[in-house]
Coordinates of C-alpha atoms in Angstrom, one line a residue:
M28 CA 95.5 117.2 84.8
L29 CA 98.8 117.4 86.8
E30 CA 96.9 118.2 90.0
Q31 CA 94.6 115.2 89.6
L32 CA 97.7 112.9 89.1
V33 CA 99.5 114.4 92.1
R34 CA 96.4 114.0 94.3
G35 CA 95.8 110.4 93.0
Q36 CA 99.4 109.6 94.0
H37 CA 99.0 111.2 97.4
G38 CA 101.7 113.9 96.7
L39 CA 104.5 111.5 95.8
C40 CA 106.5 110.9 92.6
A41 CA 105.2 107.7 91.0
Y42 CA 108.7 106.4 90.4
T43 CA 110.8 107.5 93.4
M44 CA 108.2 108.1 96.2
R45 CA 109.8 111.6 96.7
R46 CA 107.4 114.4 97.8
V47 CA 106.2 116.5 94.8
V48 CA 104.2 119.0 96.8
H49 CA 105.8 122.1 98.4
A50 CA 104.6 123.4 101.7
D51 CA 102.8 126.3 99.8
G52 CA 100.9 123.8 97.7
R53 CA 102.9 124.2 94.5
F54 CA 103.9 121.0 92.7
N55 CA 107.4 120.0 91.9
A56 CA 106.3 117.5 89.2
H57 CA 105.7 117.0 85.6
I58 CA 103.4 114.7 83.6
E59 CA 105.3 111.6 82.7
H60 CA 104.3 109.3 79.9
I61 CA 104.9 105.7 81.0
L62 CA 105.1 104.7 77.3
P63 CA 107.1 107.3 75.5
R64 CA 105.1 109.6 73.2
T65 CA 107.5 109.2 70.4
A66 CA 107.0 105.4 70.2
H67 CA 103.3 105.4 71.3
P68 CA 101.7 108.6 70.0
D69 CA 98.2 107.0 70.3
E70 CA 98.8 106.7 74.1
S71 CA 99.8 110.4 74.6
L72 CA 96.6 111.4 76.2
S73 CA 95.5 108.1 77.7
W74 CA 95.0 108.5 81.5
T75 CA 96.5 105.1 82.1
N76 CA 99.7 106.2 80.5
L77 CA 100.2 109.3 82.7
L78 CA 101.9 109.8 86.0
A79 CA 103.1 112.7 88.1
C80 CA 106.9 112.5 88.5
F81 CA 109.7 114.6 90.0
P82 CA 111.0 117.2 89.0
R83 CA 108.8 119.9 87.5
T84 CA 111.7 121.3 85.4
G85 CA 115.4 120.8 85.0
D86 CA 117.7 117.8 84.9
C87 CA 117.8 115.0 87.4
D88 CA 119.8 111.8 87.4
F89 CA 117.0 109.6 88.7
G90 CA 113.3 108.8 88.0
A91 CA 111.6 109.9 84.8
K92 CA 114.5 111.9 83.4
P93 CA 116.9 109.1 82.7
K94 CA 114.0 106.9 81.6
A95 CA 113.0 109.3 78.8
A96 CA 113.3 107.0 75.8
Y97 CA 113.1 103.6 77.6
D98 CA 110.0 101.8 76.3
P99 CA 108.3 99.6 78.9
A100 CA 106.1 98.1 76.1
T101 CA 109.2 96.3 74.7
Q102 CA 111.6 96.1 77.7
P103 CA 111.2 94.9 81.3
F104 CA 109.6 97.4 83.5
V105 CA 107.5 97.6 86.7
R106 CA 104.7 100.0 86.3
P107 CA 104.2 101.9 89.6
D108 CA 100.4 102.2 88.9
R109 CA 100.1 98.4 89.1
M110 CA 101.0 95.8 91.8
V111 CA 104.7 96.3 92.7
D112 CA 104.7 94.1 95.8
G113 CA 107.3 91.3 95.4
H114 CA 109.4 93.3 92.9
F115 CA 111.5 95.3 95.3
R116 CA 113.2 95.0 98.7
F117 CA 114.2 98.1 100.6
R118 CA 117.3 98.0 102.8
Q119 CA 118.0 99.9 106.0
N120 CA 120.9 101.6 104.2
G121 CA 118.4 103.2 101.8
E122 CA 119.2 101.0 98.8
V123 CA 116.6 99.3 96.7
E124 CA 117.1 95.7 95.6
G125 CA 115.4 94.3 92.5
L126 CA 113.8 90.9 93.0
T127 CA 112.6 90.4 89.5
D128 CA 114.1 91.0 86.0
A129 CA 111.6 93.9 85.6
A130 CA 112.6 95.4 88.9
L131 CA 116.3 95.1 88.1
A132 CA 115.7 97.0 84.9
C133 CA 113.9 99.8 86.7
I134 CA 116.7 100.2 89.3
A135 CA 119.4 100.5 86.5
P136 CA 121.0 103.9 86.0
K137 CA 119.8 104.2 82.4
V138 CA 116.2 103.6 83.4
L139 CA 115.0 105.0 86.8
N140 CA 118.3 104.9 88.6
L141 CA 116.5 104.2 91.9
N142 CA 119.8 103.8 93.8
A143 CA 121.0 107.3 92.9
K144 CA 123.0 108.7 95.8
E145 CA 120.4 111.4 96.6
L146 CA 117.5 108.9 96.7
V147 CA 119.5 106.4 98.8
N148 CA 120.5 109.1 101.3
D149 CA 116.9 110.4 101.5
R150 CA 115.4 106.9 102.1
K151 CA 118.1 106.1 104.6
A152 CA 117.4 109.1 106.6
K153 CA 113.7 108.3 106.7
I154 CA 114.3 104.6 107.6
Q155 CA 116.8 105.4 110.3
G156 CA 114.4 108.0 111.8
A157 CA 111.8 105.3 112.0
L158 CA 114.1 102.8 113.6
I159 CA 116.1 105.1 115.9
L160 CA 114.0 104.3 119.0
R161 CA 114.1 100.6 118.3
P162 CA 110.4 100.0 118.1
S163 CA 108.9 96.8 119.4
A164 CA 107.4 94.4 116.8
A165 CA 103.9 95.7 117.5
E166 CA 105.0 99.4 117.3
A167 CA 106.8 98.8 114.1
Q168 CA 103.8 97.1 112.6
R169 CA 101.5 100.0 113.7
R170 CA 103.9 102.5 112.3
A171 CA 104.1 100.6 109.0
Q172 CA 100.3 100.6 108.7
A173 CA 100.1 104.3 109.6
L174 CA 102.6 105.2 106.9
R175 CA 100.3 103.8 104.3
Q176 CA 97.5 106.2 105.3
P177 CA 97.3 109.7 103.8
D178 CA 97.3 112.7 106.2
A179 CA 94.5 115.2 106.5
Q180 CA 95.5 116.9 103.2
G181 CA 95.6 113.5 101.4
W182 CA 99.4 113.3 101.2
L183 CA 101.6 110.4 102.1
E184 CA 105.0 110.7 103.7
P185 CA 108.0 110.6 101.3
Y186 CA 109.4 107.1 100.9
C187 CA 106.5 105.7 103.0
E188 CA 106.5 102.3 101.4
A189 CA 110.2 101.9 101.7
V190 CA 110.1 102.8 105.4
A191 CA 107.0 100.6 105.9
K192 CA 108.7 97.6 104.3
V193 CA 111.8 98.0 106.5
L194 CA 109.6 98.4 109.6
E195 CA 107.8 95.2 108.8
E196 CA 111.1 93.4 108.4
H197 CA 112.2 94.8 111.7
A198 CA 109.0 93.5 113.3
K199 CA 109.6 90.0 111.9
R200 CA 113.2 90.0 113.1
T201 CA 112.2 91.3 116.6
E202 CA 109.5 88.6 116.9
S203 CA 111.9 85.9 115.8
A204 CA 114.5 87.0 118.3
A205 CA 111.9 87.1 121.1
K206 CA 110.7 83.6 120.3
R207 CA 114.3 82.3 120.3
R208 CA 115.0 83.9 123.7
A209 CA 111.8 82.5 125.1
G210 CA 112.7 79.0 123.7
A211 CA 116.2 79.3 125.2
R212 CA 114.7 80.2 128.7
R213 CA 112.5 77.0 128.6
T214 CA 115.4 74.7 128.1

């Protein structure tokens, strides 16, 4: 079951976008119940209530571990297995901004803690790596599209959506700046 979940999520934690597949193929994930088993025992084995999330074992101050008893059926929550576009904005510094009440709840330290220092630093490194060569608007758009495509093993790059969103914003800013410069030259 865990393997199917990991493969369906292209090797990423459903909540954090962190890689949950080691180079040797082992998984660093556990099966997460979106709706807690204690409050929703009838959903315990429902496939639509299951996700693969970091870590396999041990404590962690972000993702599924702090969410443990939070009940998305009764409190605001953005389910990662549904449309999340429009709920979050990713910044170049690696932080996540909530754009809706549900997204703000998810980011909170007592729910998913998506701005935990470790996650912010990891996302920032990936984002800065993508922007270091100052891609053109077209290059940034191509890279954003490529990031959303799984590799030959079916895995996505860690934090791919965060990096893709920042690249798309970079492309928009680059295009706007080019239009302003072109307009200034005409006058």
